[in-house]
mmCIF file of C-alpha atoms in Angstrom:
data_model
loop_
_atom_site.group_PDB
_atom_site.id
_atom_site.type_symbol
_atom_site.label_atom_id
_atom_site.label_comp_id
_atom_site.label_asym_id
_atom_site.label_seq_id
_atom_site.Cartn_x
_atom_site.Cartn_y
_atom_site.Cartn_z
ATOM 1 C CA MET S 46 52.200 14.235 -61.294
ATOM 2 C CA SER S 47 55.193 11.713 -61.716
ATOM 3 C CA LEU S 48 57.613 10.888 -58.948
ATOM 4 C CA ASP S 49 60.385 12.842 -60.850
ATOM 5 C CA ALA S 50 58.275 15.722 -61.102
ATOM 6 C CA ARG S 51 57.237 15.801 -56.923
ATOM 7 C CA LEU S 52 60.833 14.986 -56.017
ATOM 8 C CA ALA S 53 61.622 18.047 -58.180
ATOM 9 C CA GLY S 54 59.564 20.075 -56.726
ATOM 10 C CA LEU S 55 60.784 18.760 -53.143
ATOM 11 C CA ASP S 56 64.457 19.767 -54.095
ATOM 12 C CA ALA S 57 62.971 23.468 -55.380
ATOM 13 C CA LEU S 58 61.483 23.781 -52.098
ATOM 14 C CA LEU S 59 64.639 23.173 -50.155
ATOM 15 C CA ARG S 60 67.650 24.248 -52.103
ATOM 16 C CA PRO S 61 67.175 28.075 -51.618
ATOM 17 C CA LEU S 62 67.302 27.497 -47.744
ATOM 18 C CA PRO S 63 70.722 28.507 -45.984
ATOM 19 C CA GLY S 64 69.851 25.608 -43.469
ATOM 20 C CA LEU S 65 67.657 23.194 -42.173
ATOM 21 C CA VAL S 66 66.564 21.417 -38.868
ATOM 22 C CA VAL S 67 64.704 18.169 -39.633
ATOM 23 C CA ALA S 68 62.409 16.942 -37.310
ATOM 24 C CA PHE S 69 63.656 13.316 -37.662
ATOM 25 C CA SER S 70 61.665 10.549 -35.816
ATOM 26 C CA GLY S 71 63.732 7.635 -37.111
ATOM 27 C CA GLY S 72 60.791 6.659 -39.925
ATOM 28 C CA VAL S 73 60.646 6.625 -43.372
ATOM 29 C CA ASP S 74 58.935 10.167 -43.907
ATOM 30 C CA SER S 75 61.358 12.295 -42.109
ATOM 31 C CA GLY S 76 64.239 10.116 -43.263
ATOM 32 C CA VAL S 77 63.538 10.881 -47.014
ATOM 33 C CA LEU S 78 62.989 14.233 -46.182
ATOM 34 C CA LEU S 79 66.512 14.397 -44.475
ATOM 35 C CA ALA S 80 68.060 12.817 -47.386
ATOM 36 C CA ALA S 81 66.127 15.108 -49.632
ATOM 37 C CA ALA S 82 67.674 18.030 -47.515
ATOM 38 C CA VAL S 83 71.116 16.510 -48.140
ATOM 39 C CA ARG S 84 70.717 16.281 -51.470
ATOM 40 C CA ALA S 85 69.752 19.789 -52.058
ATOM 41 C CA LEU S 86 71.853 21.377 -49.369
ATOM 42 C CA GLY S 87 74.821 19.334 -48.395
ATOM 43 C CA ALA S 88 75.160 17.912 -45.230
ATOM 44 C CA ASP S 89 77.014 20.660 -43.524
ATOM 45 C CA ARG S 90 73.928 22.933 -43.907
ATOM 46 C CA VAL S 91 71.197 20.159 -42.603
ATOM 47 C CA VAL S 92 70.772 19.209 -38.954
ATOM 48 C CA ALA S 93 68.900 16.082 -37.818
ATOM 49 C CA ALA S 94 66.943 16.384 -34.509
ATOM 50 C CA THR S 95 65.523 13.276 -32.660
ATOM 51 C CA ALA S 96 63.127 14.080 -29.495
ATOM 52 C CA VAL S 97 64.362 12.202 -26.744
ATOM 53 C CA SER S 98 61.484 11.182 -23.996
ATOM 54 C CA PRO S 99 59.833 8.159 -22.725
ATOM 55 C CA SER S 100 57.490 8.146 -25.896
ATOM 56 C CA LEU S 101 60.233 6.877 -27.965
ATOM 57 C CA PRO S 102 61.407 3.511 -27.893
ATOM 58 C CA ALA S 103 65.040 3.097 -27.457
ATOM 59 C CA ALA S 104 65.589 0.647 -30.601
ATOM 60 C CA GLU S 105 64.035 3.829 -32.465
ATOM 61 C CA LEU S 106 66.797 6.206 -31.194
ATOM 62 C CA THR S 107 69.366 4.147 -32.185
ATOM 63 C CA GLY S 108 68.391 3.500 -35.898
ATOM 64 C CA ALA S 109 67.828 7.224 -36.059
ATOM 65 C CA ALA S 110 71.166 7.863 -34.556
ATOM 66 C CA GLY S 111 72.582 5.382 -37.081
ATOM 67 C CA PHE S 112 70.862 6.684 -40.256
ATOM 68 C CA ALA S 113 71.874 10.336 -39.733
ATOM 69 C CA ALA S 114 75.414 9.118 -39.564
ATOM 70 C CA SER S 115 75.311 7.491 -42.782
ATOM 71 C CA LEU S 116 74.399 10.587 -44.070
ATOM 72 C CA GLY S 117 77.042 12.531 -42.485
ATOM 73 C CA VAL S 118 74.738 15.034 -40.579
ATOM 74 C CA ARG S 119 74.718 16.598 -37.288
ATOM 75 C CA HIS S 120 72.380 14.680 -35.077
ATOM 76 C CA GLU S 121 71.092 16.669 -32.272
ATOM 77 C CA GLN S 122 69.058 14.563 -29.632
ATOM 78 C CA PRO S 123 67.229 16.999 -27.681
ATOM 79 C CA ARG S 124 65.157 16.039 -24.552
ATOM 80 C CA THR S 125 61.447 16.637 -24.907
ATOM 81 C CA ASP S 126 58.764 16.648 -21.746
ATOM 82 C CA GLU S 127 55.644 16.365 -23.134
ATOM 83 C CA LEU S 128 54.665 14.266 -19.980
ATOM 84 C CA SER S 129 55.012 17.748 -18.198
ATOM 85 C CA ARG S 130 51.853 18.864 -20.215
ATOM 86 C CA ALA S 131 48.540 17.931 -18.299
ATOM 87 C CA GLY S 132 47.165 17.507 -21.681
ATOM 88 C CA TYR S 133 49.420 14.857 -23.097
ATOM 89 C CA ARG S 134 49.171 13.234 -19.503
ATOM 90 C CA ALA S 135 45.337 13.128 -19.446
ATOM 91 C CA ASN S 136 45.156 11.306 -23.190
ATOM 92 C CA ALA S 137 41.969 12.800 -24.955
ATOM 93 C CA GLY S 138 41.527 12.747 -28.503
ATOM 94 C CA ASP S 139 44.078 15.820 -28.926
ATOM 95 C CA ARG S 140 46.855 14.264 -27.024
ATOM 96 C CA CYS S 141 49.049 14.478 -30.049
ATOM 97 C CA ALA S 142 48.623 18.429 -30.253
ATOM 98 C CA PHE S 143 50.621 18.696 -26.828
ATOM 99 C CA CYS S 144 53.281 16.183 -27.955
ATOM 100 C CA LYS S 145 53.712 17.957 -31.373
ATOM 101 C CA THR S 146 53.628 21.604 -29.363
ATOM 102 C CA GLU S 147 56.455 20.469 -27.163
ATOM 103 C CA LEU S 148 58.290 19.186 -29.559
ATOM 104 C CA VAL S 149 58.182 22.281 -32.184
ATOM 105 C CA GLU S 150 58.850 24.566 -29.017
ATOM 106 C CA VAL S 151 62.166 22.452 -28.135
ATOM 107 C CA LEU S 152 63.404 22.640 -31.770
ATOM 108 C CA LEU S 153 62.757 26.140 -32.545
ATOM 109 C CA PRO S 154 64.825 27.424 -29.742
ATOM 110 C CA LEU S 155 67.704 24.525 -30.959
ATOM 111 C CA ALA S 156 67.494 25.629 -34.542
ATOM 112 C CA ALA S 157 67.970 29.740 -33.535
ATOM 113 C CA ARG S 158 70.963 28.565 -31.483
ATOM 114 C CA LEU S 159 72.477 26.615 -34.327
ATOM 115 C CA GLY S 160 71.527 30.171 -36.821
ATOM 116 C CA ILE S 161 69.175 28.255 -38.604
ATOM 117 C CA ALA S 162 65.636 29.439 -39.328
ATOM 118 C CA ASP S 163 63.871 26.735 -40.598
ATOM 119 C CA VAL S 164 62.269 23.655 -39.013
ATOM 120 C CA VAL S 165 60.538 20.988 -40.767
ATOM 121 C CA THR S 166 58.507 17.652 -40.223
ATOM 122 C CA GLY S 167 58.135 14.623 -42.134
ATOM 123 C CA THR S 168 54.218 15.161 -42.579
ATOM 124 C CA ASN S 169 53.182 13.606 -45.899
ATOM 125 C CA ALA S 170 50.575 14.625 -48.461
ATOM 126 C CA ASP S 171 48.521 11.646 -47.160
ATOM 127 C CA ASP S 172 48.760 12.525 -43.617
ATOM 128 C CA VAL S 173 46.775 16.102 -44.262
ATOM 129 C CA ARG S 174 44.317 13.977 -46.002
ATOM 130 C CA ALA S 175 43.717 11.271 -43.281
ATOM 131 C CA GLY S 176 41.058 11.890 -40.543
ATOM 132 C CA PHE S 177 42.381 12.817 -37.021
ATOM 133 C CA ARG S 178 45.691 14.796 -36.944
ATOM 134 C CA PRO S 179 45.422 17.238 -34.108
ATOM 135 C CA GLY S 180 49.476 17.168 -34.177
ATOM 136 C CA ILE S 181 49.809 18.212 -37.765
ATOM 137 C CA ARG S 182 47.847 21.723 -37.235
ATOM 138 C CA ALA S 183 49.702 22.015 -33.570
ATOM 139 C CA ALA S 184 53.016 21.811 -35.391
ATOM 140 C CA ALA S 185 52.192 24.134 -37.848
ATOM 141 C CA GLU S 186 50.712 26.630 -35.975
ATOM 142 C CA ARG S 187 53.875 26.921 -34.082
ATOM 143 C CA GLY S 188 55.949 27.469 -37.146
ATOM 144 C CA ALA S 189 57.075 24.313 -38.326
ATOM 145 C CA TRP S 190 56.543 23.499 -41.902
ATOM 146 C CA THR S 191 56.149 20.177 -44.279
ATOM 147 C CA PRO S 192 57.840 20.235 -47.423
ATOM 148 C CA LEU S 193 56.585 16.620 -48.470
ATOM 149 C CA VAL S 194 53.130 18.144 -48.257
ATOM 150 C CA LEU S 195 54.200 21.068 -50.511
ATOM 151 C CA ALA S 196 55.604 18.815 -52.694
ATOM 152 C CA GLY S 197 52.655 16.867 -52.846
ATOM 153 C CA LEU S 198 54.733 13.466 -51.891
ATOM 154 C CA THR S 199 52.151 10.896 -50.664
ATOM 155 C CA LYS S 200 53.448 7.749 -48.414
ATOM 156 C CA ASP S 201 53.833 5.359 -51.493
ATOM 157 C CA ASP S 202 56.035 8.541 -52.969
ATOM 158 C CA VAL S 203 58.164 8.915 -49.887
ATOM 159 C CA ARG S 204 59.045 4.871 -49.997
ATOM 160 C CA ALA S 205 59.595 5.106 -53.626
ATOM 161 C CA ALA S 206 61.889 7.866 -53.400
ATOM 162 C CA ALA S 207 63.606 5.630 -50.443
ATOM 163 C CA ARG S 208 64.259 2.816 -52.816
ATOM 164 C CA ARG S 209 64.992 4.780 -55.578
ATOM 165 C CA TRP S 210 68.050 6.411 -53.387
ATOM 166 C CA GLU S 211 68.519 3.098 -51.775
ATOM 167 C CA LEU S 212 67.874 4.363 -48.021
ATOM 168 C CA PRO S 213 68.028 1.493 -45.772
ATOM 169 C CA LEU S 214 64.299 2.581 -44.162
ATOM 170 C CA ALA S 215 62.966 2.586 -47.484
ATOM 171 C CA ASP S 216 60.767 -0.648 -46.195
ATOM 172 C CA LYS S 217 60.763 0.266 -42.656
ATOM 173 C CA PRO S 218 57.512 -0.553 -40.652
ATOM 174 C CA ALA S 219 55.570 2.405 -39.593
ATOM 175 C CA ALA S 220 56.721 3.171 -36.000
ATOM 176 C CA ALA S 221 54.280 5.513 -34.031
ATOM 177 C CA CYS S 222 55.105 6.857 -30.502
ATOM 178 C CA LEU S 223 54.505 4.753 -27.627
ATOM 179 C CA ALA S 224 51.729 6.630 -26.538
ATOM 180 C CA SER S 225 49.555 5.930 -29.644
ATOM 181 C CA ARG S 226 49.459 2.415 -27.962
ATOM 182 C CA ILE S 227 47.697 3.783 -25.337
ATOM 183 C CA ALA S 228 43.685 3.915 -25.231
ATOM 184 C CA TYR S 229 42.562 7.354 -25.246
ATOM 185 C CA GLY S 230 41.090 8.248 -21.887
ATOM 186 C CA VAL S 231 43.511 5.919 -19.990
ATOM 187 C CA PRO S 232 46.531 8.443 -18.431
ATOM 188 C CA VAL S 233 49.983 8.647 -20.175
ATOM 189 C CA SER S 234 52.793 8.157 -17.742
ATOM 190 C CA ALA S 235 56.486 7.134 -17.719
ATOM 191 C CA ALA S 236 55.694 3.806 -16.619
ATOM 192 C CA GLY S 237 52.545 2.940 -18.640
ATOM 193 C CA LEU S 238 55.204 3.798 -21.840
ATOM 194 C CA ALA S 239 57.785 1.787 -20.474
ATOM 195 C CA ARG S 240 55.547 -1.404 -19.932
ATOM 196 C CA VAL S 241 54.250 -1.162 -23.468
ATOM 197 C CA GLU S 242 57.805 -1.016 -24.891
ATOM 198 C CA ARG S 243 58.635 -3.969 -22.818
ATOM 199 C CA ALA S 244 55.950 -5.940 -23.735
ATOM 200 C CA GLU S 245 56.090 -5.271 -27.132
ATOM 201 C CA SER S 246 59.733 -6.262 -27.478
ATOM 202 C CA ALA S 247 59.355 -9.331 -25.533
ATOM 203 C CA LEU S 248 56.518 -10.292 -27.611
ATOM 204 C CA ARG S 249 58.448 -9.900 -31.060
ATOM 205 C CA THR S 250 61.448 -12.023 -29.648
ATOM 206 C CA ALA S 251 59.119 -14.361 -28.676
ATOM 207 C CA LEU S 252 57.444 -14.642 -32.053
ATOM 208 C CA LEU S 253 60.606 -14.754 -34.033
ATOM 209 C CA ARG S 254 61.878 -17.514 -31.552
ATOM 210 C CA ALA S 255 58.574 -19.301 -32.614
ATOM 211 C CA GLY S 256 59.289 -19.021 -36.412
ATOM 212 C CA LEU S 257 56.955 -16.095 -36.571
ATOM 213 C CA PRO S 258 58.971 -12.907 -37.621
ATOM 214 C CA VAL S 259 56.548 -9.980 -37.418
ATOM 215 C CA ARG S 260 56.754 -6.823 -39.342
ATOM 216 C CA ASP S 261 53.931 -4.839 -37.777
ATOM 217 C CA LEU S 262 53.318 -5.337 -33.916
ATOM 218 C CA ARG S 263 51.363 -3.630 -31.338
ATOM 219 C CA VAL S 264 50.474 -3.878 -27.707
ATOM 220 C CA ARG S 265 47.580 -1.557 -26.836
ATOM 221 C CA ASP S 266 46.843 -0.894 -23.274
ATOM 222 C CA LEU S 267 42.907 -0.484 -23.393
ATOM 223 C CA GLY S 268 42.870 0.447 -19.664
ATOM 224 C CA ASP S 269 41.863 -1.997 -16.279
ATOM 225 C CA ASP S 270 45.035 -3.712 -17.190
ATOM 226 C CA VAL S 271 43.875 -5.194 -20.540
ATOM 227 C CA ALA S 272 46.136 -5.525 -23.348
ATOM 228 C CA ARG S 273 45.046 -6.026 -26.971
ATOM 229 C CA VAL S 274 47.779 -7.349 -29.422
ATOM 230 C CA GLU S 275 47.967 -6.600 -32.873
ATOM 231 C CA VAL S 276 50.337 -8.302 -35.193
ATOM 232 C CA ASP S 277 50.254 -8.609 -39.062
ATOM 233 C CA ALA S 278 46.788 -10.037 -40.522
ATOM 234 C CA GLU S 279 48.715 -12.992 -42.047
ATOM 235 C CA LEU S 280 50.013 -14.006 -39.005
ATOM 236 C CA VAL S 281 46.804 -13.989 -36.419
ATOM 237 C CA ASP S 282 45.769 -17.413 -37.291
ATOM 238 C CA ASP S 283 49.007 -18.862 -36.527
ATOM 239 C CA VAL S 284 49.170 -16.629 -33.340
ATOM 240 C CA ALA S 285 45.770 -17.457 -32.173
ATOM 241 C CA ALA S 286 47.015 -21.139 -32.465
ATOM 242 C CA ARG S 287 49.746 -20.751 -29.639
ATOM 243 C CA PRO S 288 48.240 -18.597 -27.010
ATOM 244 C CA ASP S 289 51.172 -19.417 -25.055
ATOM 245 C CA LEU S 290 53.188 -16.936 -26.787
ATOM 246 C CA LEU S 291 50.994 -14.389 -25.476
ATOM 247 C CA VAL S 292 52.514 -14.840 -21.883
ATOM 248 C CA ALA S 293 55.518 -12.848 -23.227
ATOM 249 C CA VAL S 294 53.127 -9.752 -23.041
ATOM 250 C CA SER S 295 53.724 -9.336 -19.010
ATOM 251 C CA GLY S 296 52.423 -6.588 -16.741
ATOM 252 C CA PHE S 297 48.877 -6.699 -17.555
ATOM 253 C CA ALA S 298 45.882 -8.613 -15.973
ATOM 254 C CA ARG S 299 44.480 -10.113 -19.362
ATOM 255 C CA VAL S 300 46.211 -10.377 -23.036
ATOM 256 C CA GLU S 301 43.706 -10.988 -26.082
ATOM 257 C CA LEU S 302 44.764 -10.781 -29.599
ATOM 258 C CA ASP S 303 43.138 -8.961 -32.170
ATOM 259 C CA PRO S 304 41.383 -10.998 -34.869
ATOM 260 C CA ARG S 305 41.518 -8.227 -37.186
ATOM 261 C CA GLY S 306 45.438 -7.864 -37.162
ATOM 262 C CA PHE S 307 47.429 -4.930 -37.151
ATOM 263 C CA ARG S 308 45.602 -1.626 -38.095
ATOM 264 C CA SER S 309 47.540 1.944 -37.984
ATOM 265 C CA GLY S 310 45.806 4.431 -35.976
ATOM 266 C CA ALA S 311 43.639 1.634 -34.065
ATOM 267 C CA MET S 312 42.954 3.658 -31.061
ATOM 268 C CA ASN S 313 41.213 6.489 -33.099
ATOM 269 C CA GLU S 314 38.373 3.481 -33.738
ATOM 270 C CA LEU S 315 37.454 4.234 -30.368
ATOM 271 C CA LEU S 316 36.672 8.101 -30.804
ATOM 272 C CA PRO S 317 33.287 9.157 -31.813
ATOM 273 C CA ASP S 318 33.185 10.142 -35.594
ATOM 274 C CA PRO S 319 32.899 13.649 -35.060
ATOM 275 C CA VAL S 320 36.233 13.617 -32.934
ATOM 276 C CA ARG S 321 37.914 11.082 -35.206
ATOM 277 C CA TYR S 322 37.495 13.158 -38.368
ATOM 278 C CA ARG S 323 37.540 16.896 -36.967
#
């Protein structure tokens, strides 16, 4: 099926709705969904909702607000408290389920107050074919639905649509929540999330000043005060030749560079296969 056909299918799903709340993380998937909703319904019938919590980098919230404003939609910024959930703090393999449960349980009442019945997320068709995604199931079980999946739009389709519509986030790197940087089994705390955010921001600045602008960067908290840094694969050798740059990653007793470079979902590699792919 062509991209045109899939986008037409997405429009057909959205157009009959009287209104819509889009769970907008600031990323390209939910951004394209938000733009598609505006194209189908008009800005006055669409609300973008970005959950604010210690797991959201401050830069992502700023970017989300700017993008929503560019579309002319109302932008709600409700606070979520996933850290109040013991399962989230424990950070077992199903952490994302507790986060998505918190998100949807905040957004559904918000939508109801606005007189809107539908809450949607930016999950795409590739996401549901990926291995370990407990958050997707949790969101669906609580009443959020996934138009990109129903329309068959993959990650490549989403980026192609963003470029076609000249959206500023067309080539935006993936930006998972800060908790995704913390190895499973290492408890999640507000202080730990802030430490990772500070480390990534400082290292990104140090790399830029060294003439090594990085696209994808992660500082992974492996526990025991050990951090593992992932950068774009093509930058690994350059960063390895400048170990002084890793001094920017403060707050950890030991910092190591991952020779394999950035990999989305790298923490899932530490899970046993039966858990990772359930």
